[in-house]
Structures are given as structure tokens and as C-alpha cells.
Amino acid sequence: MRITDDLGASHGWRLRRGVLDDGREVFAKNGTASEVFAAEAAGLRWLGEAIAVPEVIEVGPDRLVLSWVRQEPPSAGAAERFGRALARLHRAGAESFGAPWPGFIAELPMDNSPASDWPSFYGERRVLPFLRLARLPAADVALVERVVDRLAEVSGPAEGPARIHGDLWSGNVLWSGGGGVLIDPAAHGGHRETDLAMLDLFGLPYLDRMLGAYREEWPPAEGWRERVPLHQLHPLLVHVVLYGGGYRESLMNAVRRVLAL
């Protein structure tokens, strides 16, 4: 591969654009040897059975090479097509809550071992492990633990495991080919409202048009908008762990909104 552009670094990985001997443009991510690249490749291939993702060209302990995605400006039509595609992805489902590969979000490991229901998975595999890492005051910890105790009560109607991206903020949606292409997944069998809540947390161009198309394809369960803060707890905890206390206020606001349900 011939490197054409150095795209900087992210989470300790070096990002580059290059060209293969056959002329294909690629995106390469390099870093210290770990399981993270194999997990990302597995997630992309799994999501790619139902939605547009980059092709995995090569994966190794210290690298991941993907097809280059030519981006274009977002549009209302592209957002609507993405909304319908996301609903179909979720509907493709998963064998269980969890995944058969190790989980990562950024460089942080996540437990993807299966759970019998979503409240158990979310509480034990997502919220509590990151709560232990977040170094929050004892009073905040107690409030988050109250939410975990009430998960079965506040999580809405039970649904089977959806095939979700797991880290679906707007930066992980590339606009290309008249729709959205997903990158950097933390893919697993989860709750589809998690992806919708993540898009709401950090915004997406034409979000209302995307959500409208999603609802036409597969309407979320009644009350899903009130449950958005519940599904934002994990990503907000991740941000507290990665970036510090600047996200504490947003986290605790979400906690209080969940406890008011």
C-alpha cells in the first residue's frame, strides 16, 4: 500500500489514506497489537450483511485496512434512506444480547458475553463496569445504581436483540452513495433504542427526517422518546471515563430523568 495522506491520530491509532497496487483507495488504522481491530472487523462484516459499511480488506493484530468511502454532503433524502436502512439493520436481529467477539468502545474494552434479557445486559455489561471506572462521587454512584435496580421497570416493552452499531454518534455515519455508511462500530445484539438515543445525544443532520423514515419502516415501541436518557447513560459514562468530569452534569441530568419515569 502506498500512503497518500496522513490523517492524524485517534485514541492512540495512526490513521492514513492510501492506494493499493490495484488502484483501490483505502483507509488504514494502525496501533499497538490488540484485539480491537479484529473486533471492529467482525462488527463491520456483521453489520454489512444488512447495511452499507466499508469493505474489510485486511485485518491484523496491529492494523485494519478498509475500503475508502467517498463522502458527499448530507441531504434530507439521504437521511431518510439512512433511517429506513437503519430500521432494516435493527430488524435483522442477533442471536442474543451480546456478541461472539470482544467488545470495545474507542480503546475501552466491553463485556459482550451473552445475557438472557436486555435490562440484565445493559446493567451488568455496560452501565456498572463503566460506573466503576468513572470515579464519580459516592452520591452520584448511588443514583446510577438506583437506575440499574429499576432497569426492568423503566426499559419499556421487552424486545428481542436487535443488530445494532453500538456507538452510533454522527461522526460514525459517513454520507455516501445517497445514504449513510456506518464506520467504527461497537456492534452487538442490543436494544435498537440505543442507536436512536446515541444519534439524539450528539445530533445528526436531518435527524427528524431520518427518524420519520425509521418510524415508517419499523416504529419504535410506545414511549421510546421518554427512554432516550436511559440509553444515553452508557455513552455518557464512557465520555466521563475518557474525557473527565466535563460530562458529569449531562450524565446526572440523564440519571435524574430516568428516575423520574
Short mmCIF file of N, CA and C in Angstrom, two decimals, residues 28-171:
data_model
loop_
_atom_site.label_atom_id
_atom_site.label_comp_id
_atom_site.label_asym_id
_atom_site.label_seq_id
_atom_site.Cartn_x
_atom_site.Cartn_y
_atom_site.Cartn_z
N ALA A 28 -6.49 3.15 6.38
CA ALA A 28 -5.72 2.25 7.23
C ALA A 28 -5.62 2.81 8.63
N LYS A 29 -5.80 1.94 9.61
CA LYS A 29 -5.69 2.29 11.02
C LYS A 29 -4.63 1.37 11.62
N ASN A 30 -3.61 1.95 12.24
CA ASN A 30 -2.52 1.17 12.83
C ASN A 30 -2.35 1.53 14.30
N GLY A 31 -1.92 0.55 15.09
CA GLY A 31 -1.68 0.81 16.51
C GLY A 31 -1.03 -0.38 17.17
N THR A 32 -0.93 -0.31 18.48
CA THR A 32 -0.37 -1.40 19.25
C THR A 32 -1.22 -2.65 19.09
N ALA A 33 -0.58 -3.79 19.01
CA ALA A 33 -1.30 -5.05 18.81
C ALA A 33 -2.31 -5.27 19.92
N SER A 34 -3.54 -5.57 19.53
CA SER A 34 -4.61 -5.87 20.48
C SER A 34 -5.73 -6.57 19.73
N GLU A 35 -6.81 -6.85 20.44
CA GLU A 35 -7.97 -7.49 19.83
C GLU A 35 -8.92 -6.49 19.17
N VAL A 36 -8.64 -5.19 19.32
CA VAL A 36 -9.63 -4.19 18.93
C VAL A 36 -9.88 -4.20 17.42
N PHE A 37 -8.84 -4.42 16.61
CA PHE A 37 -9.04 -4.38 15.16
C PHE A 37 -9.85 -5.58 14.67
N ALA A 38 -9.58 -6.76 15.23
CA ALA A 38 -10.37 -7.94 14.86
C ALA A 38 -11.81 -7.77 15.26
N ALA A 39 -12.06 -7.16 16.42
CA ALA A 39 -13.43 -6.93 16.86
C ALA A 39 -14.15 -5.95 15.94
N GLU A 40 -13.45 -4.89 15.55
CA GLU A 40 -14.06 -3.92 14.64
C GLU A 40 -14.37 -4.57 13.30
N ALA A 41 -13.44 -5.38 12.79
CA ALA A 41 -13.67 -6.05 11.51
C ALA A 41 -14.86 -6.99 11.59
N ALA A 42 -14.95 -7.74 12.68
CA ALA A 42 -16.08 -8.66 12.85
C ALA A 42 -17.39 -7.90 12.89
N GLY A 43 -17.40 -6.78 13.60
CA GLY A 43 -18.62 -5.98 13.67
C GLY A 43 -19.01 -5.40 12.33
N LEU A 44 -18.03 -4.90 11.57
CA LEU A 44 -18.33 -4.36 10.25
C LEU A 44 -18.91 -5.43 9.33
N ARG A 45 -18.31 -6.60 9.34
CA ARG A 45 -18.81 -7.67 8.46
C ARG A 45 -20.22 -8.06 8.85
N TRP A 46 -20.50 -8.11 10.12
CA TRP A 46 -21.84 -8.49 10.61
C TRP A 46 -22.86 -7.42 10.25
N LEU A 47 -22.53 -6.17 10.50
CA LEU A 47 -23.44 -5.09 10.11
C LEU A 47 -23.62 -5.05 8.60
N GLY A 48 -22.54 -5.35 7.87
CA GLY A 48 -22.57 -5.27 6.41
C GLY A 48 -23.49 -6.28 5.76
N GLU A 49 -23.97 -7.27 6.52
CA GLU A 49 -24.97 -8.17 5.98
C GLU A 49 -26.31 -7.47 5.78
N ALA A 50 -26.48 -6.28 6.40
CA ALA A 50 -27.79 -5.62 6.35
C ALA A 50 -27.74 -4.13 6.03
N ILE A 51 -26.54 -3.51 6.02
CA ILE A 51 -26.46 -2.06 5.80
C ILE A 51 -25.10 -1.75 5.18
N ALA A 52 -24.96 -0.56 4.61
CA ALA A 52 -23.71 -0.17 3.96
C ALA A 52 -22.61 0.10 4.98
N VAL A 53 -21.48 -0.56 4.79
CA VAL A 53 -20.27 -0.35 5.60
C VAL A 53 -19.07 -0.44 4.66
N PRO A 54 -17.90 0.04 5.07
CA PRO A 54 -16.71 -0.17 4.25
C PRO A 54 -16.34 -1.65 4.19
N GLU A 55 -15.73 -2.05 3.09
CA GLU A 55 -15.25 -3.43 2.97
C GLU A 55 -13.99 -3.61 3.82
N VAL A 56 -13.94 -4.72 4.55
CA VAL A 56 -12.73 -5.07 5.30
C VAL A 56 -11.75 -5.73 4.33
N ILE A 57 -10.65 -5.07 4.06
CA ILE A 57 -9.66 -5.58 3.10
C ILE A 57 -8.57 -6.39 3.81
N GLU A 58 -8.15 -5.93 4.97
CA GLU A 58 -7.13 -6.65 5.72
C GLU A 58 -7.29 -6.31 7.20
N VAL A 59 -7.06 -7.31 8.03
CA VAL A 59 -7.08 -7.07 9.48
C VAL A 59 -5.98 -7.89 10.11
N GLY A 60 -5.27 -7.29 11.05
CA GLY A 60 -4.22 -7.97 11.81
C GLY A 60 -4.20 -7.43 13.22
N PRO A 61 -3.36 -7.98 14.08
CA PRO A 61 -3.32 -7.53 15.48
C PRO A 61 -3.00 -6.04 15.63
N ASP A 62 -2.27 -5.46 14.67
CA ASP A 62 -1.86 -4.07 14.80
C ASP A 62 -2.37 -3.18 13.66
N ARG A 63 -3.35 -3.67 12.88
CA ARG A 63 -3.80 -2.85 11.75
C ARG A 63 -5.19 -3.30 11.27
N LEU A 64 -5.84 -2.34 10.61
CA LEU A 64 -7.11 -2.59 9.94
C LEU A 64 -7.12 -1.77 8.67
N VAL A 65 -7.40 -2.41 7.54
CA VAL A 65 -7.44 -1.71 6.25
C VAL A 65 -8.85 -1.88 5.67
N LEU A 66 -9.46 -0.75 5.34
CA LEU A 66 -10.83 -0.73 4.84
C LEU A 66 -10.89 -0.01 3.50
N SER A 67 -11.92 -0.30 2.74
CA SER A 67 -12.14 0.46 1.51
C SER A 67 -12.42 1.92 1.86
N TRP A 68 -11.95 2.82 1.02
CA TRP A 68 -12.15 4.24 1.23
C TRP A 68 -13.58 4.62 0.89
N VAL A 69 -14.20 5.43 1.73
CA VAL A 69 -15.57 5.89 1.49
C VAL A 69 -15.52 7.32 0.97
N ARG A 70 -15.99 7.51 -0.25
CA ARG A 70 -16.04 8.86 -0.83
C ARG A 70 -17.28 9.57 -0.28
N GLN A 71 -17.04 10.65 0.43
CA GLN A 71 -18.13 11.32 1.13
C GLN A 71 -18.76 12.42 0.27
N GLU A 72 -20.00 12.73 0.64
CA GLU A 72 -20.75 13.78 -0.02
C GLU A 72 -21.54 14.54 1.04
N PRO A 73 -22.04 15.73 0.73
CA PRO A 73 -22.81 16.47 1.74
C PRO A 73 -24.09 15.72 2.11
N PRO A 74 -24.49 15.80 3.39
CA PRO A 74 -25.75 15.17 3.77
C PRO A 74 -26.93 15.90 3.14
N SER A 75 -28.02 15.16 3.01
CA SER A 75 -29.24 15.75 2.46
C SER A 75 -30.44 15.11 3.16
N ALA A 76 -31.59 15.73 3.03
CA ALA A 76 -32.80 15.18 3.62
C ALA A 76 -33.11 13.80 3.05
N GLY A 77 -32.94 13.66 1.74
CA GLY A 77 -33.22 12.37 1.12
C GLY A 77 -32.28 11.28 1.61
N ALA A 78 -31.00 11.63 1.75
CA ALA A 78 -30.03 10.66 2.24
C ALA A 78 -30.36 10.26 3.67
N ALA A 79 -30.78 11.22 4.49
CA ALA A 79 -31.15 10.92 5.87
C ALA A 79 -32.35 9.98 5.93
N GLU A 80 -33.31 10.19 5.05
CA GLU A 80 -34.47 9.30 5.02
C GLU A 80 -34.07 7.89 4.59
N ARG A 81 -33.23 7.79 3.58
CA ARG A 81 -32.77 6.46 3.16
C ARG A 81 -31.98 5.78 4.27
N PHE A 82 -31.18 6.57 4.98
CA PHE A 82 -30.44 6.01 6.10
C PHE A 82 -31.38 5.53 7.21
N GLY A 83 -32.43 6.29 7.49
CA GLY A 83 -33.39 5.88 8.51
C GLY A 83 -34.04 4.55 8.20
N ARG A 84 -34.43 4.37 6.95
CA ARG A 84 -35.03 3.09 6.57
C ARG A 84 -34.01 1.95 6.64
N ALA A 85 -32.78 2.23 6.21
CA ALA A 85 -31.74 1.21 6.26
C ALA A 85 -31.41 0.83 7.69
N LEU A 86 -31.38 1.81 8.59
CA LEU A 86 -31.09 1.52 9.99
C LEU A 86 -32.18 0.65 10.61
N ALA A 87 -33.42 0.92 10.27
CA ALA A 87 -34.51 0.07 10.78
C ALA A 87 -34.37 -1.35 10.28
N ARG A 88 -33.99 -1.52 9.01
CA ARG A 88 -33.80 -2.88 8.49
C ARG A 88 -32.61 -3.57 9.16
N LEU A 89 -31.56 -2.81 9.44
CA LEU A 89 -30.43 -3.37 10.17
C LEU A 89 -30.88 -3.89 11.53
N HIS A 90 -31.58 -3.07 12.28
CA HIS A 90 -32.04 -3.49 13.60
C HIS A 90 -32.93 -4.71 13.51
N ARG A 91 -33.77 -4.74 12.51
CA ARG A 91 -34.70 -5.85 12.36
C ARG A 91 -33.98 -7.14 11.98
N ALA A 92 -32.78 -7.06 11.44
CA ALA A 92 -32.01 -8.26 11.10
C ALA A 92 -31.71 -9.09 12.33
N GLY A 93 -31.64 -8.47 13.49
CA GLY A 93 -31.56 -9.19 14.74
C GLY A 93 -30.21 -9.79 15.06
N ALA A 94 -30.16 -10.46 16.19
CA ALA A 94 -28.94 -11.11 16.68
C ALA A 94 -29.35 -12.35 17.45
N GLU A 95 -28.39 -13.25 17.64
CA GLU A 95 -28.70 -14.49 18.34
C GLU A 95 -28.97 -14.26 19.81
N SER A 96 -28.37 -13.23 20.39
CA SER A 96 -28.55 -12.95 21.81
C SER A 96 -28.14 -11.51 22.07
N PHE A 97 -28.40 -11.03 23.27
CA PHE A 97 -27.84 -9.76 23.69
C PHE A 97 -26.36 -10.00 23.97
N GLY A 98 -25.50 -9.28 23.23
CA GLY A 98 -24.07 -9.51 23.30
C GLY A 98 -23.53 -9.83 21.93
N ALA A 99 -22.34 -10.41 21.86
CA ALA A 99 -21.71 -10.75 20.59
C ALA A 99 -20.65 -11.81 20.81
N PRO A 100 -20.32 -12.58 19.76
CA PRO A 100 -19.30 -13.63 19.90
C PRO A 100 -17.87 -13.11 19.72
N TRP A 101 -17.66 -11.81 19.79
CA TRP A 101 -16.32 -11.23 19.71
C TRP A 101 -16.17 -10.25 20.88
N PRO A 102 -14.93 -9.93 21.26
CA PRO A 102 -14.72 -8.97 22.35
C PRO A 102 -15.29 -7.60 21.99
N GLY A 103 -15.79 -6.90 22.96
CA GLY A 103 -16.34 -5.58 22.73
C GLY A 103 -15.34 -4.48 23.04
N PHE A 104 -15.40 -3.40 22.26
CA PHE A 104 -14.60 -2.21 22.51
C PHE A 104 -15.43 -1.00 22.14
N ILE A 105 -15.24 0.08 22.89
CA ILE A 105 -15.76 1.38 22.50
C ILE A 105 -14.60 2.35 22.66
N ALA A 106 -14.16 2.97 21.55
CA ALA A 106 -12.85 3.60 21.49
C ALA A 106 -11.84 2.52 21.87
N GLU A 107 -10.93 2.82 22.81
CA GLU A 107 -9.96 1.80 23.22
C GLU A 107 -10.40 1.03 24.46
N LEU A 108 -11.61 1.32 24.97
CA LEU A 108 -12.06 0.72 26.22
C LEU A 108 -12.74 -0.62 25.96
N PRO A 109 -12.34 -1.68 26.66
CA PRO A 109 -12.98 -2.98 26.47
C PRO A 109 -14.38 -3.01 27.06
N MET A 110 -15.25 -3.80 26.44
CA MET A 110 -16.61 -4.02 26.93
C MET A 110 -16.89 -5.52 26.95
N ASP A 111 -17.68 -5.95 27.91
CA ASP A 111 -18.05 -7.35 28.04
C ASP A 111 -19.20 -7.65 27.09
N ASN A 112 -18.97 -8.49 26.10
CA ASN A 112 -20.01 -8.87 25.14
C ASN A 112 -20.58 -10.25 25.41
N SER A 113 -20.28 -10.84 26.56
CA SER A 113 -20.82 -12.17 26.84
C SER A 113 -22.34 -12.11 26.90
N PRO A 114 -23.01 -13.17 26.44
CA PRO A 114 -24.47 -13.12 26.28
C PRO A 114 -25.21 -12.92 27.60
N ALA A 115 -26.37 -12.33 27.49
CA ALA A 115 -27.29 -12.18 28.61
C ALA A 115 -28.68 -12.57 28.13
N SER A 116 -29.51 -13.00 29.04
CA SER A 116 -30.83 -13.51 28.67
C SER A 116 -31.84 -12.42 28.33
N ASP A 117 -31.62 -11.21 28.82
CA ASP A 117 -32.54 -10.11 28.56
C ASP A 117 -31.77 -8.80 28.52
N TRP A 118 -32.39 -7.77 27.92
CA TRP A 118 -31.68 -6.52 27.76
C TRP A 118 -31.41 -5.79 29.07
N PRO A 119 -32.35 -5.67 30.01
CA PRO A 119 -32.01 -4.99 31.25
C PRO A 119 -30.80 -5.59 31.95
N SER A 120 -30.69 -6.92 31.97
CA SER A 120 -29.52 -7.54 32.59
C SER A 120 -28.26 -7.20 31.82
N PHE A 121 -28.33 -7.29 30.49
CA PHE A 121 -27.16 -6.99 29.67
C PHE A 121 -26.71 -5.55 29.88
N TYR A 122 -27.65 -4.62 29.82
CA TYR A 122 -27.30 -3.21 29.90
C TYR A 122 -26.74 -2.87 31.27
N GLY A 123 -27.37 -3.36 32.31
CA GLY A 123 -26.89 -3.05 33.64
C GLY A 123 -25.55 -3.68 33.95
N GLU A 124 -25.41 -4.99 33.67
CA GLU A 124 -24.22 -5.73 34.10
C GLU A 124 -23.05 -5.62 33.13
N ARG A 125 -23.33 -5.41 31.84
CA ARG A 125 -22.26 -5.39 30.84
C ARG A 125 -21.86 -3.99 30.39
N ARG A 126 -22.75 -3.02 30.62
CA ARG A 126 -22.49 -1.69 30.11
C ARG A 126 -22.42 -0.64 31.23
N VAL A 127 -23.48 -0.49 31.99
CA VAL A 127 -23.53 0.62 32.95
C VAL A 127 -22.60 0.40 34.13
N LEU A 128 -22.74 -0.71 34.84
CA LEU A 128 -21.96 -0.90 36.06
C LEU A 128 -20.45 -0.95 35.82
N PRO A 129 -19.95 -1.64 34.79
CA PRO A 129 -18.49 -1.63 34.59
C PRO A 129 -17.93 -0.22 34.37
N PHE A 130 -18.64 0.61 33.63
CA PHE A 130 -18.14 1.96 33.37
C PHE A 130 -18.39 2.88 34.56
N LEU A 131 -19.41 2.60 35.35
CA LEU A 131 -19.60 3.34 36.58
C LEU A 131 -18.41 3.14 37.51
N ARG A 132 -17.88 1.93 37.56
CA ARG A 132 -16.71 1.66 38.41
C ARG A 132 -15.47 2.39 37.92
N LEU A 133 -15.40 2.66 36.62
CA LEU A 133 -14.24 3.36 36.06
C LEU A 133 -14.35 4.88 36.12
N ALA A 134 -15.54 5.39 36.36
CA ALA A 134 -15.81 6.81 36.17
C ALA A 134 -15.35 7.70 37.32
N ARG A 135 -15.05 7.13 38.49
CA ARG A 135 -14.56 7.91 39.64
C ARG A 135 -15.52 9.04 40.00
N LEU A 136 -16.78 8.72 40.09
CA LEU A 136 -17.80 9.70 40.45
C LEU A 136 -17.94 9.78 41.96
N PRO A 137 -18.49 10.90 42.46
CA PRO A 137 -18.77 10.99 43.89
C PRO A 137 -19.74 9.90 44.33
N ALA A 138 -19.67 9.52 45.58
CA ALA A 138 -20.48 8.41 46.10
C ALA A 138 -21.97 8.66 45.89
N ALA A 139 -22.42 9.91 46.03
CA ALA A 139 -23.84 10.20 45.86
C ALA A 139 -24.27 9.96 44.42
N ASP A 140 -23.42 10.30 43.47
CA ASP A 140 -23.74 10.05 42.05
C ASP A 140 -23.79 8.55 41.78
N VAL A 141 -22.83 7.81 42.32
CA VAL A 141 -22.80 6.36 42.13
C VAL A 141 -24.09 5.74 42.65
N ALA A 142 -24.55 6.19 43.79
CA ALA A 142 -25.77 5.64 44.38
C ALA A 142 -26.97 5.88 43.47
N LEU A 143 -27.04 7.05 42.83
CA LEU A 143 -28.17 7.34 41.94
C LEU A 143 -28.12 6.46 40.70
N VAL A 144 -26.93 6.28 40.12
CA VAL A 144 -26.82 5.40 38.96
C VAL A 144 -27.19 3.97 39.33
N GLU A 145 -26.79 3.52 40.49
CA GLU A 145 -27.13 2.17 40.94
C GLU A 145 -28.64 2.04 41.14
N ARG A 146 -29.31 3.11 41.53
CA ARG A 146 -30.78 3.07 41.64
C ARG A 146 -31.41 2.84 40.26
N VAL A 147 -30.84 3.48 39.24
CA VAL A 147 -31.34 3.26 37.88
C VAL A 147 -31.16 1.80 37.49
N VAL A 148 -29.99 1.23 37.76
CA VAL A 148 -29.74 -0.16 37.41
C VAL A 148 -30.75 -1.07 38.11
N ASP A 149 -31.06 -0.78 39.36
CA ASP A 149 -32.04 -1.58 40.09
C ASP A 149 -33.42 -1.52 39.45
N ARG A 150 -33.71 -0.43 38.73
CA ARG A 150 -35.04 -0.24 38.15
C ARG A 150 -35.08 -0.53 36.65
N LEU A 151 -34.01 -1.07 36.09
CA LEU A 151 -33.96 -1.22 34.63
C LEU A 151 -35.13 -2.01 34.07
N ALA A 152 -35.49 -3.10 34.69
CA ALA A 152 -36.60 -3.90 34.18
C ALA A 152 -37.89 -3.11 34.17
N GLU A 153 -38.02 -2.19 35.10
CA GLU A 153 -39.24 -1.40 35.22
C GLU A 153 -39.32 -0.27 34.21
N VAL A 154 -38.18 0.34 33.88
CA VAL A 154 -38.20 1.55 33.06
C VAL A 154 -37.77 1.33 31.61
N SER A 155 -37.45 0.11 31.23
CA SER A 155 -36.90 -0.12 29.89
C SER A 155 -37.95 -0.36 28.82
N GLY A 156 -39.23 -0.30 29.16
CA GLY A 156 -40.27 -0.41 28.16
C GLY A 156 -40.58 -1.85 27.80
N PRO A 157 -41.43 -2.04 26.78
CA PRO A 157 -41.80 -3.40 26.38
C PRO A 157 -40.58 -4.22 25.96
N ALA A 158 -40.57 -5.47 26.35
CA ALA A 158 -39.44 -6.34 26.01
C ALA A 158 -39.39 -6.55 24.50
N GLU A 159 -38.18 -6.48 23.94
CA GLU A 159 -37.95 -6.78 22.54
C GLU A 159 -36.79 -7.76 22.44
N GLY A 160 -36.77 -8.54 21.37
CA GLY A 160 -35.63 -9.41 21.12
C GLY A 160 -34.40 -8.60 20.75
N PRO A 161 -33.22 -9.23 20.75
CA PRO A 161 -32.00 -8.50 20.44
C PRO A 161 -31.98 -7.97 19.01
N ALA A 162 -31.69 -6.69 18.87
CA ALA A 162 -31.54 -6.05 17.57
C ALA A 162 -30.07 -6.06 17.17
N ARG A 163 -29.83 -5.97 15.88
CA ARG A 163 -28.46 -5.87 15.37
C ARG A 163 -28.09 -4.39 15.37
N ILE A 164 -27.28 -3.95 16.35
CA ILE A 164 -27.04 -2.52 16.49
C ILE A 164 -25.58 -2.17 16.29
N HIS A 165 -25.35 -0.91 15.93
CA HIS A 165 -23.99 -0.39 15.75
C HIS A 165 -23.30 -0.25 17.09
N GLY A 166 -23.99 0.30 18.08
CA GLY A 166 -23.48 0.35 19.43
C GLY A 166 -22.70 1.60 19.81
N ASP A 167 -22.29 2.40 18.83
CA ASP A 167 -21.58 3.66 19.09
C ASP A 167 -21.97 4.66 18.01
N LEU A 168 -23.27 4.80 17.82
CA LEU A 168 -23.79 5.48 16.63
C LEU A 168 -23.94 6.98 16.85
N TRP A 169 -22.82 7.67 17.05
CA TRP A 169 -22.88 9.13 17.02
C TRP A 169 -22.68 9.58 15.58
N SER A 170 -22.91 10.86 15.31
CA SER A 170 -22.94 11.34 13.93
C SER A 170 -21.61 11.15 13.22
N GLY A 171 -20.50 11.19 13.97
CA GLY A 171 -19.19 11.01 13.34
C GLY A 171 -18.96 9.63 12.79
#
